[in-house]
Coordinates of C-alpha atoms in Angstrom, one line a residue:
M1 CA -4.4 -4.2 -3.1
L2 CA -7.0 -4.8 -5.7
I3 CA -5.3 -4.7 -9.2
D4 CA -7.0 -4.5 -12.6
A5 CA -4.4 -6.2 -14.8
H6 CA -6.0 -5.4 -18.2
H7 CA -7.8 -2.2 -19.3
H8 CA -7.5 0.1 -22.4
L9 CA -7.7 3.8 -23.2
W10 CA -8.1 5.3 -26.6
Q11 CA -9.0 8.3 -28.7
P12 CA -10.8 7.0 -31.8
E13 CA -9.8 9.7 -34.1
R14 CA -6.1 8.6 -33.6
G15 CA -6.5 5.5 -35.7
Y16 CA -8.3 2.7 -33.9
R17 CA -9.7 1.2 -37.2
W18 CA -11.2 -1.8 -35.4
L19 CA -13.7 0.6 -33.8
D20 CA -15.3 1.0 -37.2
E21 CA -16.7 -2.5 -37.0
P22 CA -20.6 -2.8 -36.7
G23 CA -22.0 -2.9 -33.2
L24 CA -19.3 -1.0 -31.5
D25 CA -21.2 2.4 -31.2
R26 CA -20.9 2.3 -27.4
L27 CA -17.0 2.3 -27.7
R28 CA -16.7 5.0 -30.4
R29 CA -15.7 7.8 -28.2
P30 CA -12.6 8.8 -26.1
Y31 CA -11.9 6.9 -23.0
L32 CA -9.3 8.9 -21.0
P33 CA -7.5 8.6 -17.7
A34 CA -10.1 10.7 -16.0
D35 CA -12.8 8.2 -17.0
L36 CA -10.7 5.3 -15.8
T37 CA -10.0 6.9 -12.5
A38 CA -13.6 7.5 -11.9
E39 CA -14.4 3.7 -12.5
T40 CA -11.5 2.5 -10.4
T41 CA -12.3 4.6 -7.5
A42 CA -15.9 3.6 -7.4
A43 CA -14.8 -0.1 -7.5
G44 CA -12.0 0.1 -5.0
V45 CA -9.3 -0.7 -7.5
G46 CA -5.8 0.6 -6.3
A47 CA -3.7 0.1 -9.5
T48 CA -4.1 -0.9 -13.0
V49 CA -2.2 -2.1 -16.1
L50 CA -2.9 -0.1 -19.3
V51 CA -2.7 -2.5 -22.3
E52 CA -2.2 -1.4 -26.0
G53 CA -5.7 -1.0 -27.7
G54 CA -5.1 -2.3 -31.3
R55 CA -3.8 1.0 -32.8
C56 CA -0.4 -0.6 -33.6
H57 CA 1.7 2.6 -33.7
P58 CA 4.5 3.7 -31.6
D59 CA 2.8 7.0 -31.0
E60 CA 0.4 5.2 -28.9
V61 CA 3.3 3.8 -26.7
A62 CA 4.5 7.3 -25.9
E63 CA 0.9 8.5 -25.1
F64 CA 0.3 5.5 -22.8
L65 CA 3.6 5.9 -20.9
G66 CA 2.8 9.5 -20.5
Y67 CA -0.6 8.6 -19.1
A68 CA 1.1 6.2 -16.5
A69 CA 3.6 8.8 -15.5
T70 CA 0.8 11.3 -14.6
T71 CA -2.1 9.2 -13.5
P72 CA -1.6 7.6 -10.1
V73 CA -3.9 4.6 -10.6
I74 CA -2.1 3.5 -13.9
A75 CA 0.9 1.6 -12.4
R76 CA 2.2 -0.2 -15.5
V77 CA 1.9 -0.3 -19.3
V78 CA 1.9 -3.2 -21.7
A79 CA 2.8 -1.5 -25.1
W80 CA 2.4 -2.5 -28.6
I81 CA 5.3 -4.0 -30.5
D82 CA 5.8 -5.7 -33.9
I83 CA 7.1 -9.0 -32.6
G84 CA 8.2 -10.1 -35.9
A85 CA 10.3 -7.2 -36.7
P86 CA 14.2 -7.6 -36.9
D87 CA 14.8 -4.6 -34.5
V88 CA 12.8 -5.7 -31.4
A89 CA 15.6 -5.2 -28.9
A90 CA 16.3 -1.6 -30.2
T91 CA 12.7 -0.7 -30.1
L92 CA 12.3 -1.9 -26.5
A93 CA 15.3 0.3 -25.6
A94 CA 13.8 3.3 -27.3
Y95 CA 10.5 2.8 -25.5
R96 CA 12.4 2.8 -22.1
R97 CA 13.9 6.2 -22.9
L98 CA 10.5 7.8 -23.5
P99 CA 9.0 9.7 -20.5
G100 CA 7.4 7.1 -18.2
G101 CA 9.6 4.4 -19.7
E102 CA 10.4 3.0 -16.4
L103 CA 6.7 2.0 -16.1
L104 CA 6.9 -0.3 -19.1
A105 CA 6.2 -3.8 -17.9
G106 CA 5.4 -5.7 -21.0
V107 CA 4.5 -5.8 -24.7
R108 CA 1.8 -7.2 -26.8
A109 CA 1.4 -7.8 -30.6
Q110 CA -2.0 -8.3 -32.2
V111 CA -1.4 -12.0 -33.0
Q112 CA -5.2 -12.7 -33.1
G113 CA -5.2 -10.6 -36.4
E114 CA -2.7 -13.1 -38.1
A115 CA -4.5 -15.5 -40.3
D116 CA -1.8 -18.1 -39.7
P117 CA -2.6 -20.1 -36.6
D118 CA 1.1 -21.0 -36.3
Y119 CA 2.3 -17.4 -36.5
L120 CA 4.1 -17.8 -33.1
D121 CA 6.2 -20.6 -34.6
R122 CA 7.9 -18.3 -37.1
P123 CA 11.7 -18.0 -36.6
Q124 CA 11.5 -14.1 -36.6
V125 CA 8.7 -14.1 -34.0
R126 CA 10.7 -16.4 -31.8
H127 CA 13.7 -14.1 -32.2
G128 CA 11.5 -11.2 -31.1
L129 CA 10.2 -13.2 -28.1
A130 CA 13.8 -13.9 -27.0
A131 CA 14.5 -10.2 -27.2
V132 CA 11.5 -9.4 -24.9
A133 CA 12.8 -11.9 -22.4
A134 CA 16.2 -10.4 -22.5
A135 CA 14.8 -7.0 -21.8
G136 CA 13.2 -8.4 -18.6
L137 CA 9.6 -7.8 -19.9
S138 CA 6.6 -9.9 -20.2
F139 CA 4.7 -10.8 -23.3
D140 CA 0.9 -10.7 -23.5
L141 CA -0.8 -13.2 -25.7
I142 CA -3.8 -11.8 -27.5
I143 CA -4.7 -14.9 -29.4
R144 CA -7.6 -16.9 -30.9
S145 CA -8.3 -20.3 -29.6
D146 CA -6.9 -21.9 -32.7
Q147 CA -3.6 -20.2 -32.0
L148 CA -3.3 -21.8 -28.4
P149 CA -1.2 -24.7 -29.6
A150 CA 1.4 -22.5 -31.2
A151 CA 1.4 -20.4 -28.1
A152 CA 2.2 -23.4 -26.1
R153 CA 5.1 -24.4 -28.4
A154 CA 6.5 -20.8 -28.0
A155 CA 6.3 -20.9 -24.2
Y156 CA 8.3 -24.1 -24.2
A157 CA 10.8 -22.6 -26.8
V158 CA 11.4 -19.4 -24.8
P159 CA 11.2 -20.6 -21.1
E160 CA 12.9 -17.5 -19.8
L161 CA 10.0 -15.3 -21.0
I162 CA 6.9 -14.8 -19.0
F163 CA 3.7 -15.2 -21.2
V164 CA 0.4 -13.6 -20.2
L165 CA -2.6 -15.2 -21.8
D166 CA -5.3 -12.4 -22.2
H167 CA -9.1 -13.3 -21.9
L168 CA -8.2 -17.0 -21.3
G169 CA -7.5 -17.4 -25.1
K170 CA -11.1 -16.3 -25.9
P171 CA -13.2 -19.5 -25.2
R172 CA -16.6 -19.7 -26.7
I173 CA -18.5 -19.2 -23.5
D174 CA -21.7 -18.5 -25.5
E175 CA -21.6 -22.0 -26.7
G176 CA -21.7 -23.5 -23.1
D177 CA -20.4 -27.1 -22.6
T178 CA -19.6 -27.3 -26.3
G179 CA -17.4 -24.2 -26.1
L180 CA -15.8 -25.6 -22.8
R181 CA -15.0 -29.0 -24.3
A182 CA -13.4 -27.3 -27.3
W183 CA -11.2 -25.0 -25.2
L184 CA -10.1 -27.5 -22.5
G185 CA -7.7 -29.4 -24.7
P186 CA -5.5 -26.6 -25.9
I187 CA -5.7 -24.5 -22.8
T188 CA -4.5 -27.5 -20.8
E189 CA -1.4 -27.8 -22.9
L190 CA -0.7 -24.1 -22.6
A191 CA -1.2 -24.2 -18.8
G192 CA 1.3 -27.0 -18.5
C193 CA 4.0 -24.4 -19.3
P194 CA 5.2 -22.9 -15.9
N195 CA 6.1 -19.6 -17.5
V196 CA 2.5 -19.0 -18.7
T197 CA 0.1 -16.9 -16.5
A198 CA -3.4 -15.9 -17.6
K199 CA -6.0 -13.2 -17.2
L200 CA -9.6 -13.7 -16.1
S201 CA -10.5 -10.9 -18.4
G202 CA -12.9 -10.3 -21.4
L203 CA -15.1 -13.2 -20.4
V204 CA -18.3 -11.3 -20.3
T205 CA -17.7 -10.2 -23.9
E206 CA -17.2 -13.9 -25.0
A207 CA -20.3 -14.9 -23.2
G208 CA -22.5 -12.9 -25.3
P209 CA -25.5 -10.5 -24.4
G210 CA -27.3 -12.8 -22.2
W211 CA -24.3 -13.8 -20.1
T212 CA -24.6 -14.7 -16.3
A213 CA -21.9 -15.3 -13.7
A214 CA -23.1 -19.0 -13.8
A215 CA -22.2 -19.2 -17.5
L216 CA -18.7 -18.1 -16.6
S217 CA -18.2 -20.4 -13.7
P218 CA -17.2 -23.6 -15.6
F219 CA -14.4 -21.7 -17.5
V220 CA -13.2 -19.8 -14.5
A221 CA -13.2 -23.1 -12.5
A222 CA -11.2 -24.9 -15.2
A223 CA -8.7 -22.0 -15.3
V224 CA -8.2 -22.1 -11.5
D225 CA -7.7 -25.9 -11.7
L226 CA -5.2 -25.6 -14.4
F227 CA -3.2 -22.6 -13.6
G228 CA -3.8 -22.1 -9.8
P229 CA -4.6 -18.8 -8.3
E230 CA -0.9 -17.9 -8.4
R231 CA -0.9 -17.8 -12.1
L232 CA -4.4 -16.0 -12.6
M233 CA -5.2 -12.3 -12.5
F234 CA -8.3 -10.1 -12.7
G235 CA -8.7 -7.9 -15.7
S236 CA -11.7 -5.7 -16.4
D237 CA -11.1 -5.4 -20.1
W238 CA -12.7 -1.9 -19.7
P239 CA -14.0 -0.1 -21.8
V240 CA -14.6 -3.1 -24.1
C241 CA -16.5 -4.7 -21.4
L242 CA -19.1 -2.0 -21.7
L243 CA -20.7 -3.9 -24.6
R244 CA -22.0 -6.3 -22.1
A245 CA -21.5 -4.8 -18.6
G246 CA -20.2 -2.1 -16.4
Y247 CA -16.8 -2.0 -14.6
R248 CA -18.0 -3.0 -11.3
D249 CA -20.4 -5.6 -12.8
V250 CA -17.4 -7.4 -14.3
L251 CA -15.6 -7.4 -11.0
D252 CA -18.7 -8.6 -9.1
A253 CA -19.2 -11.3 -11.8
L254 CA -15.8 -12.7 -11.3
R255 CA -16.0 -12.8 -7.7
E256 CA -19.3 -14.8 -8.1
A257 CA -17.8 -17.1 -10.8
L258 CA -14.8 -18.1 -8.7
P259 CA -14.9 -21.6 -7.2
P260 CA -14.5 -22.0 -3.4
M261 CA -11.0 -21.1 -2.3
T262 CA -9.3 -19.5 0.6
E263 CA -9.0 -15.7 1.1
P264 CA -5.2 -15.7 0.3
Q265 CA -5.8 -17.8 -2.9
R266 CA -8.6 -15.1 -3.8
D267 CA -6.2 -12.3 -3.1
E268 CA -3.7 -13.8 -5.6
I269 CA -6.2 -13.5 -8.3
L270 CA -7.4 -10.0 -7.4
G271 CA -3.9 -8.6 -7.0
G272 CA -1.0 -10.7 -6.0
T273 CA -0.3 -12.4 -9.4
A274 CA -0.5 -9.1 -11.3
A275 CA 1.8 -7.4 -8.7
R276 CA 4.5 -10.1 -9.3
V277 CA 4.1 -10.6 -13.1
Y278 CA 4.1 -6.8 -14.0
R279 CA 6.6 -6.0 -11.1
L280 CA 4.5 -3.6 -9.1
V281 CA 6.5 -5.1 -6.1
S282 CA 10.2 -5.8 -5.9

């Protein structure tokens, strides 16, 4: 099954303040389950993982779990959580009591918005990460490239937790070889943690307006070399991707950017890894 391991939905009027930033006019409208279903059906995607969208409010969690419970293609949810709060375990238990709570597969915090590159080293954050692991959930890392070293330290410190790196840690694809060299050191350290997986998602956004599949290829090839297909997964990052490309364009670009590999290896990236990490299969 082709699985999209990373997409969003939102209704801007409910408090997505980041959508007010310049240049995001294309995104400043509701994107709802019916819109998603039209895109996935056209692209042949059989299941998706709905990821929190930066609203950072528990009301979004209830909304997204409700979407998953009533939208066949949405198989799992990665919900928002304040990972540094003292009550992470209780919050996760409350999430699971919500309608659709059984479809909660992981959580995410907007770590990229923290000025401190070492935010993930904080004791209260490490305590929260341990609570996520104890709950049997994964933790998505939405981080900047300067936060990759702290992410590696956190992964080593909490080996029982599955970490999922979103967007390959946002390398500067638009800077070509310079961006590749700057990213390779810290991503290599993080990939050395066996409990870390990564998403080939958000890459067209990082590549900029003139992106090509060829520009993505060195970064995708490096990720395949470092993580292996069994720790990589496809994510559309729709509708954010619409700033650069359509849903099907992103999928086609990834297929073109992948280095030569066997069909089973390609199937891991396009569905197998996501099915295991987000427990779409037993």
